[in-house]
mmCIF file with all atom_site columns, C-alpha atoms in Angstrom:
data_model
loop_
_atom_site.group_PDB
_atom_site.id
_atom_site.type_symbol
_atom_site.label_atom_id
_atom_site.label_alt_id
_atom_site.label_comp_id
_atom_site.label_asym_id
_atom_site.label_entity_id
_atom_site.label_seq_id
_atom_site.pdbx_PDB_ins_code
_atom_site.Cartn_x
_atom_site.Cartn_y
_atom_site.Cartn_z
_atom_site.occupancy
_atom_site.B_iso_or_equiv
_atom_site.pdbx_formal_charge
_atom_site.auth_seq_id
_atom_site.auth_comp_id
_atom_site.auth_asym_id
_atom_site.auth_atom_id
_atom_site.pdbx_PDB_model_num
ATOM 1   C CA . MET A 1 1   ? 11.800 14.354 0.955   1.00 94.00 ? 82  MET A CA 1
ATOM 2   C CA . LEU A 1 2   ? 10.045 13.217 -2.198  1.00 98.00 ? 83  LEU A CA 1
ATOM 3   C CA . TYR A 1 3   ? 10.497 15.472 -5.231  1.00 98.00 ? 84  TYR A CA 1
ATOM 4   C CA . LEU A 1 4   ? 8.410  15.286 -8.391  1.00 98.00 ? 85  LEU A CA 1
ATOM 5   C CA . VAL A 1 5   ? 10.131 16.566 -11.531 1.00 98.00 ? 86  VAL A CA 1
ATOM 6   C CA . THR A 1 6   ? 7.512  17.470 -14.109 1.00 98.00 ? 87  THR A CA 1
ATOM 7   C CA . ASN A 1 7   ? 7.332  16.535 -17.764 1.00 98.00 ? 88  ASN A CA 1
ATOM 8   C CA . ARG A 1 8   ? 3.859  17.206 -19.115 1.00 98.00 ? 89  ARG A CA 1
ATOM 9   C CA . LYS A 1 9   ? 4.617  15.221 -22.295 1.00 97.00 ? 90  LYS A CA 1
ATOM 10  C CA . LEU A 1 10  ? 4.787  12.004 -20.274 1.00 97.00 ? 91  LEU A CA 1
ATOM 11  C CA . ALA A 1 11  ? 1.423  12.433 -18.564 1.00 98.00 ? 92  ALA A CA 1
ATOM 12  C CA . LYS A 1 12  ? -1.135 9.768  -19.483 1.00 96.00 ? 93  LYS A CA 1
ATOM 13  C CA . ILE A 1 13  ? -3.884 11.682 -17.703 1.00 98.00 ? 94  ILE A CA 1
ATOM 14  C CA . ASN A 1 14  ? -4.448 15.430 -17.340 1.00 98.00 ? 95  ASN A CA 1
ATOM 15  C CA . PHE A 1 15  ? -1.190 17.097 -16.292 1.00 98.00 ? 96  PHE A CA 1
ATOM 16  C CA . TYR A 1 16  ? -2.739 19.069 -13.435 1.00 98.00 ? 97  TYR A CA 1
ATOM 17  C CA . GLN A 1 17  ? -4.544 15.972 -12.232 1.00 98.00 ? 98  GLN A CA 1
ATOM 18  C CA . VAL A 1 18  ? -1.153 14.274 -11.959 1.00 98.00 ? 99  VAL A CA 1
ATOM 19  C CA . ILE A 1 19  ? 0.054  17.194 -9.831  1.00 98.00 ? 100 ILE A CA 1
ATOM 20  C CA . GLU A 1 20  ? -3.012 17.138 -7.600  1.00 98.00 ? 101 GLU A CA 1
ATOM 21  C CA . GLU A 1 21  ? -2.878 13.372 -7.069  1.00 98.00 ? 102 GLU A CA 1
ATOM 22  C CA . ALA A 1 22  ? 0.860  13.415 -6.381  1.00 98.00 ? 103 ALA A CA 1
ATOM 23  C CA . VAL A 1 23  ? 0.419  16.179 -3.825  1.00 98.00 ? 104 VAL A CA 1
ATOM 24  C CA . ALA A 1 24  ? -2.426 14.280 -2.174  1.00 97.00 ? 105 ALA A CA 1
ATOM 25  C CA . GLY A 1 25  ? -0.194 11.197 -2.110  1.00 98.00 ? 106 GLY A CA 1
ATOM 26  C CA . GLY A 1 26  ? 2.541  13.004 -0.238  1.00 97.00 ? 107 GLY A CA 1
ATOM 27  C CA . VAL A 1 27  ? 4.965  14.712 -2.627  1.00 98.00 ? 108 VAL A CA 1
ATOM 28  C CA . ASP A 1 28  ? 7.023  17.259 -0.679  1.00 97.00 ? 109 ASP A CA 1
ATOM 29  C CA . ALA A 1 29  ? 8.344  19.379 -3.533  1.00 98.00 ? 110 ALA A CA 1
ATOM 30  C CA . ILE A 1 30  ? 7.742  19.904 -7.231  1.00 98.00 ? 111 ILE A CA 1
ATOM 31  C CA . ILE A 1 31  ? 10.433 20.914 -9.698  1.00 98.00 ? 112 ILE A CA 1
ATOM 32  C CA . LEU A 1 32  ? 8.669  22.513 -12.653 1.00 98.00 ? 113 LEU A CA 1
ATOM 33  C CA . ARG A 1 33  ? 10.826 21.409 -15.570 1.00 98.00 ? 114 ARG A CA 1
ATOM 34  C CA . GLU A 1 34  ? 9.198  22.284 -18.885 1.00 98.00 ? 115 GLU A CA 1
ATOM 35  C CA . LYS A 1 35  ? 12.176 23.599 -20.815 1.00 95.00 ? 116 LYS A CA 1
ATOM 36  C CA . ASP A 1 36  ? 10.407 24.084 -24.134 1.00 97.00 ? 117 ASP A CA 1
ATOM 37  C CA . LEU A 1 37  ? 7.886  26.600 -22.783 1.00 98.00 ? 118 LEU A CA 1
ATOM 38  C CA . SER A 1 38  ? 8.233  30.349 -23.163 1.00 98.00 ? 119 SER A CA 1
ATOM 39  C CA . THR A 1 39  ? 8.688  32.419 -20.024 1.00 98.00 ? 120 THR A CA 1
ATOM 40  C CA . GLN A 1 40  ? 5.076  33.573 -20.222 1.00 98.00 ? 121 GLN A CA 1
ATOM 41  C CA . ALA A 1 41  ? 3.710  30.044 -20.671 1.00 98.00 ? 122 ALA A CA 1
ATOM 42  C CA . LEU A 1 42  ? 5.934  28.697 -17.902 1.00 98.00 ? 123 LEU A CA 1
ATOM 43  C CA . LYS A 1 43  ? 4.765  31.412 -15.536 1.00 98.00 ? 124 LYS A CA 1
ATOM 44  C CA . LYS A 1 44  ? 1.129  30.631 -16.321 1.00 98.00 ? 125 LYS A CA 1
ATOM 45  C CA . MET A 1 45  ? 1.724  26.946 -15.613 1.00 98.00 ? 126 MET A CA 1
ATOM 46  C CA . ALA A 1 46  ? 3.591  27.736 -12.394 1.00 98.00 ? 127 ALA A CA 1
ATOM 47  C CA . MET A 1 47  ? 0.743  29.893 -11.131 1.00 98.00 ? 128 MET A CA 1
ATOM 48  C CA . LYS A 1 48  ? -1.768 27.148 -11.838 1.00 98.00 ? 129 LYS A CA 1
ATOM 49  C CA . ILE A 1 49  ? 0.399  24.637 -9.968  1.00 98.00 ? 130 ILE A CA 1
ATOM 50  C CA . LYS A 1 50  ? 0.580  27.058 -7.048  1.00 97.00 ? 131 LYS A CA 1
ATOM 51  C CA . GLU A 1 51  ? -3.211 26.962 -6.950  1.00 96.00 ? 132 GLU A CA 1
ATOM 52  C CA . CYS A 1 52  ? -3.123 23.156 -6.900  1.00 94.00 ? 133 CYS A CA 1
ATOM 53  C CA . ILE A 1 53  ? -0.736 23.015 -3.946  1.00 96.00 ? 134 ILE A CA 1
ATOM 54  C CA . GLN A 1 54  ? -1.792 26.053 -1.927  1.00 93.00 ? 135 GLN A CA 1
ATOM 55  C CA . LYS A 1 55  ? -3.509 23.991 0.769   1.00 93.00 ? 136 LYS A CA 1
ATOM 56  C CA . HIS A 1 56  ? -0.525 21.668 1.162   1.00 96.00 ? 137 HIS A CA 1
ATOM 57  C CA . PRO A 1 57  ? 2.990  22.199 2.571   1.00 95.00 ? 138 PRO A CA 1
ATOM 58  C CA . VAL A 1 58  ? 4.558  21.548 -0.822  1.00 98.00 ? 139 VAL A CA 1
ATOM 59  C CA . LYS A 1 59  ? 7.498  23.534 -2.201  1.00 97.00 ? 140 LYS A CA 1
ATOM 60  C CA . LEU A 1 60  ? 7.400  24.663 -5.829  1.00 98.00 ? 141 LEU A CA 1
ATOM 61  C CA . MET A 1 61  ? 10.771 24.935 -7.534  1.00 98.00 ? 142 MET A CA 1
ATOM 62  C CA . VAL A 1 62  ? 11.190 26.354 -11.028 1.00 98.00 ? 143 VAL A CA 1
ATOM 63  C CA . ASN A 1 63  ? 13.825 24.750 -13.220 1.00 98.00 ? 144 ASN A CA 1
ATOM 64  C CA . SER A 1 64  ? 16.409 27.127 -14.746 1.00 95.00 ? 145 SER A CA 1
ATOM 65  C CA . ASN A 1 65  ? 14.106 30.151 -15.196 1.00 96.00 ? 146 ASN A CA 1
ATOM 66  C CA . LEU A 1 66  ? 15.061 32.581 -12.420 1.00 95.00 ? 147 LEU A CA 1
ATOM 67  C CA . GLN A 1 67  ? 12.660 35.213 -13.720 1.00 96.00 ? 148 GLN A CA 1
ATOM 68  C CA . VAL A 1 68  ? 9.633  32.964 -13.313 1.00 98.00 ? 149 VAL A CA 1
ATOM 69  C CA . ALA A 1 69  ? 10.839 31.660 -9.950  1.00 97.00 ? 150 ALA A CA 1
ATOM 70  C CA . ARG A 1 70  ? 11.073 35.220 -8.680  1.00 96.00 ? 151 ARG A CA 1
ATOM 71  C CA . GLU A 1 71  ? 7.837  36.492 -10.206 1.00 97.00 ? 152 GLU A CA 1
ATOM 72  C CA . ILE A 1 72  ? 5.704  33.681 -8.796  1.00 97.00 ? 153 ILE A CA 1
ATOM 73  C CA . GLU A 1 73  ? 7.551  33.847 -5.471  1.00 96.00 ? 154 GLU A CA 1
ATOM 74  C CA . GLY A 1 74  ? 8.458  30.183 -5.739  1.00 96.00 ? 155 GLY A CA 1
ATOM 75  C CA . ALA A 1 75  ? 10.136 28.341 -2.905  1.00 97.00 ? 156 ALA A CA 1
ATOM 76  C CA . GLY A 1 76  ? 13.199 27.849 -5.028  1.00 96.00 ? 157 GLY A CA 1
ATOM 77  C CA . CYS A 1 77  ? 14.943 27.645 -8.349  1.00 97.00 ? 158 CYS A CA 1
ATOM 78  C CA . HIS A 1 78  ? 16.699 24.560 -9.651  1.00 97.00 ? 159 HIS A CA 1
ATOM 79  C CA . ILE A 1 79  ? 19.609 24.955 -12.062 1.00 97.00 ? 160 ILE A CA 1
ATOM 80  C CA . PRO A 1 80  ? 22.161 22.846 -13.950 1.00 97.00 ? 161 PRO A CA 1
ATOM 81  C CA . PHE A 1 81  ? 25.724 22.855 -12.637 1.00 97.00 ? 162 PHE A CA 1
ATOM 82  C CA . SER A 1 82  ? 26.977 24.602 -15.787 1.00 95.00 ? 163 SER A CA 1
ATOM 83  C CA . PHE A 1 83  ? 24.413 27.390 -15.324 1.00 94.00 ? 164 PHE A CA 1
ATOM 84  C CA . MET A 1 84  ? 25.615 27.954 -11.766 1.00 94.00 ? 165 MET A CA 1
ATOM 85  C CA . LEU A 1 85  ? 29.233 28.297 -12.862 1.00 91.00 ? 166 LEU A CA 1
ATOM 86  C CA . LYS A 1 86  ? 28.409 30.642 -15.737 1.00 91.00 ? 167 LYS A CA 1
ATOM 87  C CA . GLU A 1 87  ? 25.765 32.864 -14.176 1.00 88.00 ? 168 GLU A CA 1
ATOM 88  C CA . LYS A 1 88  ? 26.447 32.581 -10.414 1.00 82.00 ? 169 LYS A CA 1
ATOM 89  C CA . PRO A 1 89  ? 22.733 33.308 -9.795  1.00 87.00 ? 170 PRO A CA 1
ATOM 90  C CA . ALA A 1 90  ? 21.383 34.865 -6.636  1.00 83.00 ? 171 ALA A CA 1
ATOM 91  C CA . PHE A 1 91  ? 17.926 33.814 -5.524  1.00 88.00 ? 172 PHE A CA 1
ATOM 92  C CA . ASN A 1 92  ? 15.985 34.701 -2.399  1.00 91.00 ? 173 ASN A CA 1
ATOM 93  C CA . GLY A 1 93  ? 14.946 31.138 -1.667  1.00 94.00 ? 174 GLY A CA 1
ATOM 94  C CA . LEU A 1 94  ? 16.218 27.602 -2.151  1.00 96.00 ? 175 LEU A CA 1
ATOM 95  C CA . LEU A 1 95  ? 18.807 27.078 -4.846  1.00 96.00 ? 176 LEU A CA 1
ATOM 96  C CA . GLY A 1 96  ? 19.119 23.501 -6.079  1.00 97.00 ? 177 GLY A CA 1
ATOM 97  C CA . VAL A 1 97  ? 21.863 22.303 -8.398  1.00 98.00 ? 178 VAL A CA 1
ATOM 98  C CA . SER A 1 98  ? 22.020 19.170 -10.557 1.00 98.00 ? 179 SER A CA 1
ATOM 99  C CA . VAL A 1 99  ? 25.354 17.365 -10.223 1.00 98.00 ? 180 VAL A CA 1
ATOM 100 C CA . HIS A 1 100 ? 26.867 14.362 -11.941 1.00 97.00 ? 181 HIS A CA 1
ATOM 101 C CA . SER A 1 101 ? 30.182 13.953 -10.126 1.00 97.00 ? 182 SER A CA 1
ATOM 102 C CA . LEU A 1 102 ? 31.718 14.291 -6.688  1.00 97.00 ? 183 LEU A CA 1
ATOM 103 C CA . GLU A 1 103 ? 33.752 17.271 -7.869  1.00 97.00 ? 184 GLU A CA 1
ATOM 104 C CA . GLU A 1 104 ? 30.619 19.075 -9.066  1.00 98.00 ? 185 GLU A CA 1
ATOM 105 C CA . ALA A 1 105 ? 28.889 18.372 -5.751  1.00 98.00 ? 186 ALA A CA 1
ATOM 106 C CA . VAL A 1 106 ? 31.709 19.920 -3.730  1.00 98.00 ? 187 VAL A CA 1
ATOM 107 C CA . ILE A 1 107 ? 31.900 22.972 -5.992  1.00 97.00 ? 188 ILE A CA 1
ATOM 108 C CA . ALA A 1 108 ? 28.123 23.460 -5.946  1.00 97.00 ? 189 ALA A CA 1
ATOM 109 C CA . GLU A 1 109 ? 28.067 23.431 -2.155  1.00 97.00 ? 190 GLU A CA 1
ATOM 110 C CA . LYS A 1 110 ? 30.900 25.980 -2.009  1.00 96.00 ? 191 LYS A CA 1
ATOM 111 C CA . ASN A 1 111 ? 28.985 28.204 -4.433  1.00 95.00 ? 192 ASN A CA 1
ATOM 112 C CA . GLY A 1 112 ? 25.845 28.379 -2.311  1.00 95.00 ? 193 GLY A CA 1
ATOM 113 C CA . ALA A 1 113 ? 23.675 25.448 -3.367  1.00 96.00 ? 194 ALA A CA 1
ATOM 114 C CA . ASN A 1 114 ? 21.068 24.559 -0.751  1.00 97.00 ? 195 ASN A CA 1
ATOM 115 C CA . TYR A 1 115 ? 20.633 21.008 -2.019  1.00 97.00 ? 196 TYR A CA 1
ATOM 116 C CA . LEU A 1 116 ? 21.977 18.725 -4.740  1.00 98.00 ? 197 LEU A CA 1
ATOM 117 C CA . LEU A 1 117 ? 20.011 16.693 -7.265  1.00 98.00 ? 198 LEU A CA 1
ATOM 118 C CA . ALA A 1 118 ? 22.384 13.817 -7.921  1.00 98.00 ? 199 ALA A CA 1
ATOM 119 C CA . GLY A 1 119 ? 22.062 11.347 -10.747 1.00 95.00 ? 200 GLY A CA 1
ATOM 120 C CA . HIS A 1 120 ? 21.463 9.296  -12.522 1.00 95.00 ? 201 HIS A CA 1
ATOM 121 C CA . VAL A 1 121 ? 21.614 6.539  -9.934  1.00 97.00 ? 202 VAL A CA 1
ATOM 122 C CA . PHE A 1 122 ? 19.951 3.624  -11.748 1.00 96.00 ? 203 PHE A CA 1
ATOM 123 C CA . GLU A 1 123 ? 19.354 2.831  -15.404 1.00 90.00 ? 204 GLU A CA 1
ATOM 124 C CA . THR A 1 124 ? 16.613 5.002  -16.860 1.00 83.00 ? 205 THR A CA 1
ATOM 125 C CA . ARG A 1 125 ? 15.032 5.585  -20.261 1.00 78.00 ? 206 ARG A CA 1
ATOM 126 C CA . CYS A 1 126 ? 15.726 9.295  -19.821 1.00 74.00 ? 207 CYS A CA 1
ATOM 127 C CA . LYS A 1 127 ? 19.476 8.548  -19.996 1.00 66.00 ? 208 LYS A CA 1
ATOM 128 C CA . GLU A 1 128 ? 19.374 5.594  -22.332 1.00 70.00 ? 209 GLU A CA 1
ATOM 129 C CA . GLY A 1 129 ? 22.804 4.205  -23.155 1.00 73.00 ? 210 GLY A CA 1
ATOM 130 C CA . MET A 1 130 ? 24.489 6.079  -20.306 1.00 83.00 ? 211 MET A CA 1
ATOM 131 C CA . LYS A 1 131 ? 25.968 4.083  -17.442 1.00 91.00 ? 212 LYS A CA 1
ATOM 132 C CA . PRO A 1 132 ? 24.270 4.807  -14.101 1.00 93.00 ? 213 PRO A CA 1
ATOM 133 C CA . ARG A 1 133 ? 26.450 6.103  -11.266 1.00 96.00 ? 214 ARG A CA 1
ATOM 134 C CA . GLY A 1 134 ? 25.078 3.737  -8.669  1.00 96.00 ? 215 GLY A CA 1
ATOM 135 C CA . ILE A 1 135 ? 24.382 3.674  -4.980  1.00 96.00 ? 216 ILE A CA 1
ATOM 136 C CA . GLN A 1 136 ? 28.028 3.818  -3.866  1.00 97.00 ? 217 GLN A CA 1
ATOM 137 C CA . TRP A 1 137 ? 28.348 7.139  -5.651  1.00 97.00 ? 218 TRP A CA 1
ATOM 138 C CA . ILE A 1 138 ? 25.505 8.544  -3.540  1.00 98.00 ? 219 ILE A CA 1
ATOM 139 C CA . GLN A 1 139 ? 27.320 7.305  -0.447  1.00 96.00 ? 220 GLN A CA 1
ATOM 140 C CA . SER A 1 140 ? 30.485 9.130  -1.528  1.00 97.00 ? 221 SER A CA 1
ATOM 141 C CA . LEU A 1 141 ? 28.540 12.369 -1.960  1.00 98.00 ? 222 LEU A CA 1
ATOM 142 C CA . LYS A 1 142 ? 27.030 12.022 1.495   1.00 97.00 ? 223 LYS A CA 1
ATOM 143 C CA . GLU A 1 143 ? 30.531 11.672 2.946   1.00 97.00 ? 224 GLU A CA 1
ATOM 144 C CA . GLU A 1 144 ? 31.855 14.806 1.251   1.00 97.00 ? 225 GLU A CA 1
ATOM 145 C CA . VAL A 1 145 ? 29.068 17.402 1.389   1.00 98.00 ? 226 VAL A CA 1
ATOM 146 C CA . ASN A 1 146 ? 26.974 18.819 4.203   1.00 97.00 ? 227 ASN A CA 1
ATOM 147 C CA . ILE A 1 147 ? 23.907 19.913 2.259   1.00 97.00 ? 228 ILE A CA 1
ATOM 148 C CA . PRO A 1 148 ? 21.001 17.568 1.388   1.00 97.00 ? 229 PRO A CA 1
ATOM 149 C CA . VAL A 1 149 ? 21.573 15.078 -1.421  1.00 98.00 ? 230 VAL A CA 1
ATOM 150 C CA . ILE A 1 150 ? 18.491 14.168 -3.461  1.00 98.00 ? 231 ILE A CA 1
ATOM 151 C CA . ALA A 1 151 ? 18.950 11.095 -5.658  1.00 98.00 ? 232 ALA A CA 1
ATOM 152 C CA . ILE A 1 152 ? 17.371 10.876 -9.107  1.00 98.00 ? 233 ILE A CA 1
ATOM 153 C CA . GLY A 1 153 ? 17.314 8.453  -12.006 1.00 97.00 ? 234 GLY A CA 1
ATOM 154 C CA . GLY A 1 154 ? 15.515 5.152  -12.410 1.00 96.00 ? 235 GLY A CA 1
ATOM 155 C CA . ILE A 1 155 ? 14.186 5.046  -8.863  1.00 98.00 ? 236 ILE A CA 1
ATOM 156 C CA . HIS A 1 156 ? 11.150 2.844  -8.236  1.00 97.00 ? 237 HIS A CA 1
ATOM 157 C CA . GLN A 1 157 ? 9.444  0.886  -5.469  1.00 97.00 ? 238 GLN A CA 1
ATOM 158 C CA . GLN A 1 158 ? 11.770 -2.124 -5.786  1.00 97.00 ? 239 GLN A CA 1
ATOM 159 C CA . ASN A 1 159 ? 15.162 -0.382 -5.618  1.00 97.00 ? 240 ASN A CA 1
ATOM 160 C CA . LEU A 1 160 ? 14.172 2.420  -3.241  1.00 97.00 ? 241 LEU A CA 1
ATOM 161 C CA . PRO A 1 161 ? 14.757 0.475  0.020   1.00 96.00 ? 242 PRO A CA 1
ATOM 162 C CA . HIS A 1 162 ? 18.355 -0.279 -0.990  1.00 95.00 ? 243 HIS A CA 1
ATOM 163 C CA . LEU A 1 163 ? 18.934 3.340  -1.991  1.00 97.00 ? 244 LEU A CA 1
ATOM 164 C CA . LEU A 1 164 ? 17.697 4.575  1.380   1.00 96.00 ? 245 LEU A CA 1
ATOM 165 C CA . GLU A 1 165 ? 20.489 2.588  3.034   1.00 94.00 ? 246 GLU A CA 1
ATOM 166 C CA . THR A 1 166 ? 22.915 5.247  1.788   1.00 95.00 ? 247 THR A CA 1
ATOM 167 C CA . GLY A 1 167 ? 21.411 7.855  4.104   1.00 94.00 ? 248 GLY A CA 1
ATOM 168 C CA . VAL A 1 168 ? 20.303 9.912  1.109   1.00 96.00 ? 249 VAL A CA 1
ATOM 169 C CA . ASP A 1 169 ? 18.201 12.927 2.118   1.00 96.00 ? 250 ASP A CA 1
ATOM 170 C CA . GLY A 1 170 ? 15.495 12.416 -0.462  1.00 97.00 ? 251 GLY A CA 1
ATOM 171 C CA . ILE A 1 171 ? 14.601 11.135 -3.907  1.00 98.00 ? 252 ILE A CA 1
ATOM 172 C CA . ALA A 1 172 ? 13.276 12.705 -7.083  1.00 98.00 ? 253 ALA A CA 1
ATOM 173 C CA . VAL A 1 173 ? 11.224 10.936 -9.717  1.00 98.00 ? 254 VAL A CA 1
ATOM 174 C CA . MET A 1 174 ? 9.792  11.963 -13.051 1.00 98.00 ? 255 MET A CA 1
ATOM 175 C CA . SER A 1 175 ? 8.392  9.209  -15.273 1.00 97.00 ? 256 SER A CA 1
ATOM 176 C CA . LEU A 1 176 ? 7.325  6.919  -12.426 1.00 98.00 ? 257 LEU A CA 1
ATOM 177 C CA . ILE A 1 177 ? 4.704  9.431  -11.305 1.00 98.00 ? 258 ILE A CA 1
ATOM 178 C CA . MET A 1 178 ? 4.158  11.445 -14.495 1.00 98.00 ? 259 MET A CA 1
ATOM 179 C CA . GLU A 1 179 ? 3.341  8.308  -16.526 1.00 98.00 ? 260 GLU A CA 1
ATOM 180 C CA . ALA A 1 180 ? 1.224  6.679  -13.841 1.00 98.00 ? 261 ALA A CA 1
ATOM 181 C CA . GLU A 1 181 ? -2.460 6.135  -14.459 1.00 97.00 ? 262 GLU A CA 1
ATOM 182 C CA . ASN A 1 182 ? -2.893 6.443  -10.686 1.00 98.00 ? 263 ASN A CA 1
ATOM 183 C CA . PRO A 1 183 ? -0.287 8.988  -9.516  1.00 98.00 ? 264 PRO A CA 1
ATOM 184 C CA . TYR A 1 184 ? -1.795 9.083  -6.032  1.00 98.00 ? 265 TYR A CA 1
ATOM 185 C CA . ARG A 1 185 ? -1.224 5.372  -5.470  1.00 98.00 ? 266 ARG A CA 1
ATOM 186 C CA . VAL A 1 186 ? 2.336  5.426  -6.810  1.00 98.00 ? 267 VAL A CA 1
ATOM 187 C CA . THR A 1 187 ? 3.256  8.450  -4.705  1.00 98.00 ? 268 THR A CA 1
ATOM 188 C CA . LYS A 1 188 ? 1.696  6.872  -1.651  1.00 98.00 ? 269 LYS A CA 1
ATOM 189 C CA . GLN A 1 189 ? 3.714  3.687  -2.191  1.00 98.00 ? 270 GLN A CA 1
ATOM 190 C CA . LEU A 1 190 ? 6.972  5.626  -2.346  1.00 98.00 ? 271 LEU A CA 1
ATOM 191 C CA . LYS A 1 191 ? 6.160  7.601  0.772   1.00 97.00 ? 272 LYS A CA 1
ATOM 192 C CA . GLU A 1 192 ? 5.237  4.462  2.684   1.00 96.00 ? 273 GLU A CA 1
ATOM 193 C CA . ILE A 1 193 ? 8.577  2.858  1.816   1.00 96.00 ? 274 ILE A CA 1
ATOM 194 C CA . MET A 1 194 ? 10.401 5.997  2.907   1.00 95.00 ? 275 MET A CA 1
ATOM 195 C CA . SER A 1 195 ? 8.497  6.338  6.161   1.00 91.00 ? 276 SER A CA 1
ATOM 196 C CA . LYS A 1 196 ? 9.035  2.684  7.102   1.00 83.00 ? 277 LYS A CA 1
ATOM 197 C CA . LYS A 1 197 ? 12.761 3.067  6.668   1.00 68.00 ? 278 LYS A CA 1
ATOM 198 C CA . PHE A 1 198 ? 12.998 6.477  8.294   1.00 62.00 ? 279 PHE A CA 1
ATOM 199 C CA . PRO A 1 199 ? 9.954  7.388  10.424  1.00 52.00 ? 280 PRO A CA 1
ATOM 200 C CA . THR A 1 200 ? 11.198 11.001 10.641  1.00 50.00 ? 281 THR A CA 1
ATOM 201 C CA . PHE A 1 201 ? 12.262 11.288 7.001   1.00 43.00 ? 282 PHE A CA 1
ATOM 202 C CA . ASN A 1 202 ? 10.265 14.447 6.303   1.00 43.00 ? 283 ASN A CA 1
ATOM 203 C CA . LEU A 1 203 ? 11.603 16.985 8.770   1.00 33.00 ? 284 LEU A CA 1
#
């Protein structure tokens, strides 16, 4: 599974064009993560993205805002680990949780998470100055939890093959696609690497 995490402020071309090209290139799911938007503005953006993906088998996840996720009938809602502990949200769809330790991963699974977004794996500008957790950490998560583990953080075409050796269930990228002048080509490259390693990766 290839997840695209949005950040419209990074887009070098029209934001919705990035979405359309990424979907055409093979993105499997989109996590709409625009934390500075009001609920109304986020809902409007989510509905427009739904229009962009309606002819494709792409899941739309809304980050943190359960209200919008429910109102647009999104495929899922993605939340921080702290939010899960505090709110214990119920959602009629996929519930993804961001985790940054093995302990958090185990707790998230016990509390009903459908998948984990685990990071950051490699060095990334988004977490500048923070030590990456590395590939072995992903392997440890895979050994301890039974739900899908999606790796995030500094993933690109060169380090992806090594990451796939861990048996990770998918990857998520933000800047690599959002900043691309040709999002279709970048997405296609990632999918080709994934399919060569695991011909049945997208089940």
